[in-house]
Amino acid sequence: MNRLGGIFWGLVFLAVPVLGVAVFAVAPAINVWLPKDISAHGYQIDSLFYFILALTGVVFIATELLLFWFIWKYDAARGERKATYIQGSHTLEVVWTIIPAATLLFLAIYQMNAWANVKMRRPDMPPTVEVVARQFEWRLRYPGRDGVLGTADDLHLVNDLHLPVDEEILVQLKSMDVLHSFFLPNLRIKQDAVPGMKIPVWFRATETGGFDIVCAELCGWGHYKMKGRITFVSRPEFDAWLDRKYSEQEATQPVAEAVGEMAVR
Amino acid sequence: MSTVTAPVSTEHGHPPASQHSVSTFLSTYVFSKDHKVIGLQFLFSTLLWFLIGGLLALAVRWQVAWPWSDVPVVGKLFAQQGGQMSPEFYTMLFTMHATVMIFLVIIPILAGAFGNFLIPLMIGADDMAFPTLNMLSYWFMWPAFIAFGASFFVEGGAASSGWTSYPPLSTNVASSPGSGWGQTLWLIGLTFVGVSSMLGSVNYMTTIILMRAPGMTMFRLPMTIWAMFITAVLQAFALPVLTAAGFMQMSDRMFSTGFFTPENNIVNNAVAGPGGGQPLLWQHLFWFYSHPAVYIMILPAMGMVSDILTCFARKPLFGYRPMVYSIAGIAGLGFIVWGHHMFMSGMNPALGITFMVSTMMIALPSAVKTFNWLGTVWGGRIQFTTAMLFALSFVSMFIIGGLSGIFMAATPVDIFIHDTYFIVAHFHYVLFAGTAMGVWAAIYFWFPKMFGRTMNEFWGKVHFFLTFVFLNGTFFTMHILGAVGFPRRLADAYHYETFHHLQPMNAFMTYCAIGMVASQIIFAVNFFWSMFYGPVAGRNPWNANGLEWTAPSPPGHGNFDVQPVVYRGPYEYSVPGVEKDHLMQTDPPNAAAAAAAASAH
Amino acid sequence: MSSPAISVPHDHGHHDHGHHDDGHHDDGHHGHLKLQYQPGLPLSRGKLIMWLFLSTEIMFFAALLGSYIVLRFGAAVWPKPHHVHLSEPIGAFNTFVLICSSVTVVLALEAARANKTGLAKFWMLTTLLLGALFLGVKGYEYQAKFSHGIYPAAPHGRIYERPDLYYGSAVRARLGEPAIIDRLKQLDDTPAADLTEQEVAARAALQQVRTMVADTNQQAFEMAVVADQIMPLPADGPGSEAHGGHAQGINDVFPWLQLPIVIPGGNMWASTYFLLTGFHAVHVVVGLIVFAVLLGYTLGPKNAGMIENAGLYWHFVDLVWIFLFPLLYLF
Amino acid sequence: MSDHAAQHDDTAGHDHAHGGLGKYLAVFLALCVLTTMSFFTYSAAWPWRDQPQVGWAFMLAVSCTKAMLVVLFFMHVWWEANWKYVLTIPAAMMALFLVIMLIPDIGLRNRMVSQERALHMARPSDVLLLERAGEGGRSKSSAH
Ligand code: HEA
Ligand code: HEA
Ligand code: CUA
Ligand SMILES: [Cu+2]
C-alpha cells in the first residue's frame, strides 16, 4: 500500500464529520428543519432536541476526528515502526464507562418532566373534542351546545378540526378500525389511536393559523392520504364557527345523524 | 509461509468421490452436513436475497422521490396502472423490503453464513456438534424463501402491514382489501425462519461450549465467537416469543380468535370478530423479540469487525474483557428495553419512563465497544486493505446510527421523531451502514479461507469508496428529513403543507441509492471472478493469528490437518521481543518454540 | 507448522472424546483427523443441546401463558369452568396420566441403564400408551366443546358475549335459515306422543324462544332468558358436580339446532384454551413420535443417553401441563 | 434424531448411584397428593372461598412445588451440577419480566377502554342477568 492510501482514506473518513456537521448547519437555512412550533409545551421538546443534538454532536465530532487522526497518524506506510503492544487500560475503561453513564443518567432524569407534561399530567377537564380515526379520515365530534360529549346534540365533522387558540385543549382520541397516529408536527404532538382504547391528548396552541394533521401509523393502502387540517382561531371566532357548523348540521340533520351513528357504533 | 492449498483440501475433502458421483454431489454440495458448505449455502442464498431486497429498496426510493411516475424498466411488470405504482403496492414494497433484508439477509448472513463457516474453524472443531441439525437449519430457510417469494404472486399481493405487522391491520383481512394470503404467507415464512434460527442457535451454543480445541478457554475465544455465542443466546431466548406471537396472529387471521383485536372492531363497516384482546399485546410480544433481534443483527458484525481491526492494525484488541462483558451487557439489557418502540403506541406512559431509562443505559456497553475500537486503532500499524476499510467504516457509521438512537430514546423527542425518516436514518445507519459494512469486511477478510483465493483489492476499494459515499448521501440526509417530521411509510407526502418542499431532497437521496445499488455490480463481479481467477491465497494471507488460519484454504472435510492446540489469546500482534509481528494462537509459549514455528511457516 | 512437535498437553478425562459418532458421518471419517477438545461442561452434547432447547421452550410457553394470564385477568368477566363445559376431574385424570408417564419414562431409563432391555421397552411402551391416552382424553374434551359450539371460528363462533340485541338477532337469523325452518316445522308437526318428556318440554321452551326473538323490541332480561333456554349457565359455584351439572338446554336436546349461545368472556376463553392446550398437545404428539422411534432401538446402556434426552423433553411437556391444569381448569 | 442418537451418555456413570425405584415412587406419590391438594380449594373446608386470589396463590404454590419435584428428581437436576440453573433461571426471570411488563397495558386494558368497546364487552352484570334468568326461566318452563 503506498503512502497515498493512508492520506486518501484519512480524508474520506474526515469527510464524515465535516460534511455531517455541514448538513446540519445548512439544513435550517434551506428550511429543512423542525417545523414552526406553535404549542405551549413544544419548546421543551425542541430544546431537548437541541441539547441532545449538541451532546451527540460533540461525541460524534470527537470520535470521528479521533478515528480520522488514528487513520492518518498510524498508517503503516509511515515509517517502519512496530505497533504499540497494549492490551487495554483499566483506568480508561472506567473513565469511559462512568462519563457516558453519568451523562446518560442525567439525560434520562432531565427529560422526565417534559414527558410527564405531554403524556402524564392530564388536565382535569372534560374533553374539548373527540377525534376518531378511521380508514382513512379523521372523524371529529364536538360536545355541542350542552358541552357534554356523547349526547344527541353532538356536532360531527370530518378532517376539519377547529380549536381555540391560547386555551388548554383535551382531545379524546379513539380509533374505529386499525391503528392510526394523530400527528401534529407543529404542535409536537404524536399519539397512536388504538381501537378499543380512548387516549387523552392535550396541548395549548399559542398562535392562530391552519396546520397539518398527519397520520403517522401505517393504516393500510390509504395511509398516505389520511390528511386533516387543524385550525386555531380566537375564542370568539371559534364560537362563531361552532355555531355556524352547528346550524349547518341541523339543516341537514338526517345526514349528520347517520354520520354520528357510525362514529359511535 | 507455506502455501498449502486446494489440492490438500480435496484430498481431505471427499474421499469416496469416485464411488457414486451423483449421490456424492448431492451430499457434498446440496444436502451437505459440512458446516463450511452450509455456511456457503447460506452466503449465496442471502446474497441473492440481498440483491432482491436492494431492488425493492430502489422501487421504494423511486416512489418516494417521484410519486406516481412511471417506474422505469420493471414498471410494466406490476402494471397496475400502466407502469405506475399503486399505493397498496407501495406498502407491500417496503414491507417486503424490510422482511427480506432482516429475515432473509442480515440475520441469516451473520448467524447462518459466518456463524456456520467460522465457529468450528475458529474454535478448532471439525464441524458443528450436530451436523444434521445444522443442515436442517439451512433447509428450514427454504420454506421461508418460498413463502416470502411466493407472496408477491398470490391474489392481493404480498404482506402490506409493515415488517412490524401491527394488528388489527395485519390480522383483519378486511382492513387491507384483497390481502388474503400475503400476510398468512408472511407469518408462515416467519415461523420457518424462527425454526431455522432456533435449530442453529442451540447447535452453536453446544458447539462453542463443548468443542473448543485444547487450551481454547472461554477467554481465549476471538470476539467473533463470543459475539456468535451471545447472539445465539439472544436468539434462543427471544425468538420463541415471536414464534408464539406469530401463531397467535395466524389464529386471529384464520380462526378469528381475538388475541389482538378489541371487541367491536369495525373495519370497512363490518364487525371483525368477537375480539376481546388488545392490539398492544402484539406490539409487546413482537418487540420483545425484535428489539433483541436488532442486536442479533449487529453483535456478530461487531465481533467480526473487532477481529479485522486488530489484524490490520497489527495490535491486540484494546480491552478484551470489557469487550466481552459489553457484548453480554448489550444482550442482557437488550431484553428490557423493547418498549422504546412503543412510546407513542398508547402504552402506559409510566412504563415508557422505565423503558426510556433502560434504553439510555444500553448505550453504555455500546460506548465501551466504540471506545475500545478506537483504542485498538490507536498506535497501530494500519494496513488499508478493503476489509480494514469496511471495518473502519463500520465503527464510523455505527457511531452515527447509535447516536441517533439517543434522540429516540429520549421520550419527549421521540414524540416528534417517532415514525419519521429520522428513525429510517437511524436503523439504516446501524443495519446497512453498520452491519452490512461489517458483513462486507468479513467477506473480503474470510474470502480466502472460503475459496482459497483473495478478492481483487483495487476493485474492492472502488466498491468500498462508492458504497461509502452513496450510502451517506442516501441515509445521512434522512436525518434532516426526519427533523422536519417527514413521515415514513407514506407513498406520497408532498400533499402536506409541511412536507411539500422536500421532493428535491428525496430525489437526491434516490440518485444516491441508485448509485449505491449500481456499485454493487462491481462487488458481484469481483466476488465471482475472484472465486475462480483471484490470486491463490495461502493458509494465512493476512498474517492473522486465529485458528482458522492454521487450516488449509479452503479447509477440507474435518477442517484441520494438525490437531490445533491453543496456547494464547487471539490477538497477539506485535508482541514486544518477538521477531514476528504476530503469534498464532497455536504458537507454543516459549520464545524459542515461537521462533521455530515462525521459521517453519 | 510441524505437527509432530505438538503433543496434546493434558489428558482430558472422559468427556471430551466428544467426537460425533454420527452414523451418517462415519464413512467420511477415515479422511480426517480425530480432534480432541478442551473440557467444557461435564455433560454430553445431546444432553446440553436438549437443555438449551428446553430453555427456548420455556420462553415459548412463557409467551403463550403470559398472554393468557394478562388477557384473562384483564378481562371484565371470565367464564367459570362449568360455563364452558370444562370438567376438573377429567383434567385431573389427565394430569395423573402425564405424571404416570413421567414415572414410566424414568423407569425406562433406569432399566436401560441396568441393561434390562426388555423391561426398558416395556416402560417405554407404557409411556407411549399413556401419552396416547392423554391425547385421547384431550380429544374427547375438545369434542365436548365443539359439540356445544364452544370454539372460535371464522367468521363467527357460536359464542356471544352478552345477551343483547345482537345476540337476539343472531338467534333469529339462525332460526330463519331455510334448513332450520324445515326442521322446526317438522318438529312442530310431530305429535307429543312421539317425543320424550324432555323433548316436549324443550319444544315448549323453543316455542317461547321463537316468540321472544321474533319481537325486535326485547329487553336484556328476555334475551338472558332466551340464552338460558338455549344453553343454561350453571349458577352454582365451585364444588358442584362437574360435567352435566347444568340443566339441559334446547341445544342439547335438539343438537341439530346449533343456536348461538351466550357465555360472557367465552370467546377469549376459547381462544386461549385451544391455543394453550393445542400447543401442549402438539408437544405431546412430538414426544410420542420420538418414543415410537426409540422403540425401534435396543434400549440398553448404549442408548440410555437417547432415552434420557427424550425423557427430559417429556418431563418438560409434563411440566407445562402442571401449570396449565390449575390455570385452565381450577382458576 | 440421528444426531441425538449418536450421543452415548458418557456421564451416565454419575447417575447410576442415584434415583432408584423407591425415590421415583415417592416423588410420584408426592405429585399425586399435590394434585389432589389443588382441589382442596374447592372443598367446604377451604376458609377463603370468597377470595379466589388466595386459592390461586395456593394452587400456584402447589404447581411450583410439583414442577420443582419433576425438575429435581425426574430431570435429575438434584444429582447433577448446578450449571443447568445458568440456563433456566435467566429464562424464567425473563419470562416473569415479560409478564409483569404486560400487566399495565394488557392486564389493565380496561382502564383506558373506549365506550364503543365497553358496550360490547361482557360484564359481570351479564353473568348475574343470566343467572337470574336461569332461576326464573327454568322454573317456569321446568325442562327438568
Ligand atoms: C442493528 C440494529 C440496531 C441497533 C444496534 C440499534 C441501537 C439502538 N437503537 Fe435502534 N432501531 C433499530 C435497529 C437498531 N437500533 C431498528 C430496525 C429500528 C426501527 C424499527 C421499526 O420501527 O421499523 C430502531 C428503532 C429504535 C427506536 C424506536 C424509535 C421509534 O420508533 O420511535 C429507539 C428508541 O429508543 C431506538 C434506540 C436505539 C438505541 C438507544 C440504540 C443503542 O444501542 C445505540 C448505542 C450506541 C451509541 C450511543 C453510539 C456509540 C456510543 C458512544 C460513542 C458513546 C458516547 C455516547 C453518548 C454519551 C450518548 N431504536
Ligand atoms: C438490514 C436491513 C436493511 C437494509 C440493508 C436496507 C437497505 C436499504 N433501504 Fe431499507 N428498510 C429496512 C431495512 C433495511 N433497509 C427496514 C427494517 C425498513 C422499515 C420497513 C417498514 O417500515 O416496515 C426499511 C425501510 C426503508 C425505507 C422507508 C420506506 C418508508 O418508510 O416509506 C427506505 C426509503 O428510502 C429504505 C431504503 C433503503 C435503501 C435505499 C437501502 C439500500 O441500502 C439498499 C442497497 C442494496 C444493496 C446495496 C444490494 C446489494 C446487493 C448485493 C451486495 C448483492 C450482490 C450479489 C451477489 C454477490 C450475488 N428502506
Ligand atoms: Cu391512518 Cu395511517
Ligand atoms: Cu429497539
Short mmCIF file of C-alpha atoms in Angstrom, two decimals, chain B residues 25 339 405 528 578:
data_model
loop_
_atom_site.label_atom_id
_atom_site.label_comp_id
_atom_site.label_asym_id
_atom_site.label_seq_id
_atom_site.Cartn_x
_atom_site.Cartn_y
_atom_site.Cartn_z
CA PHE B 25 -22.59 -34.43 -5.43
CA GLY B 339 -40.82 -0.70 24.97
CA GLY B 405 -30.70 6.25 18.84
CA PHE B 528 -17.45 -14.30 -8.71
CA VAL B 578 9.24 -11.36 19.28
#
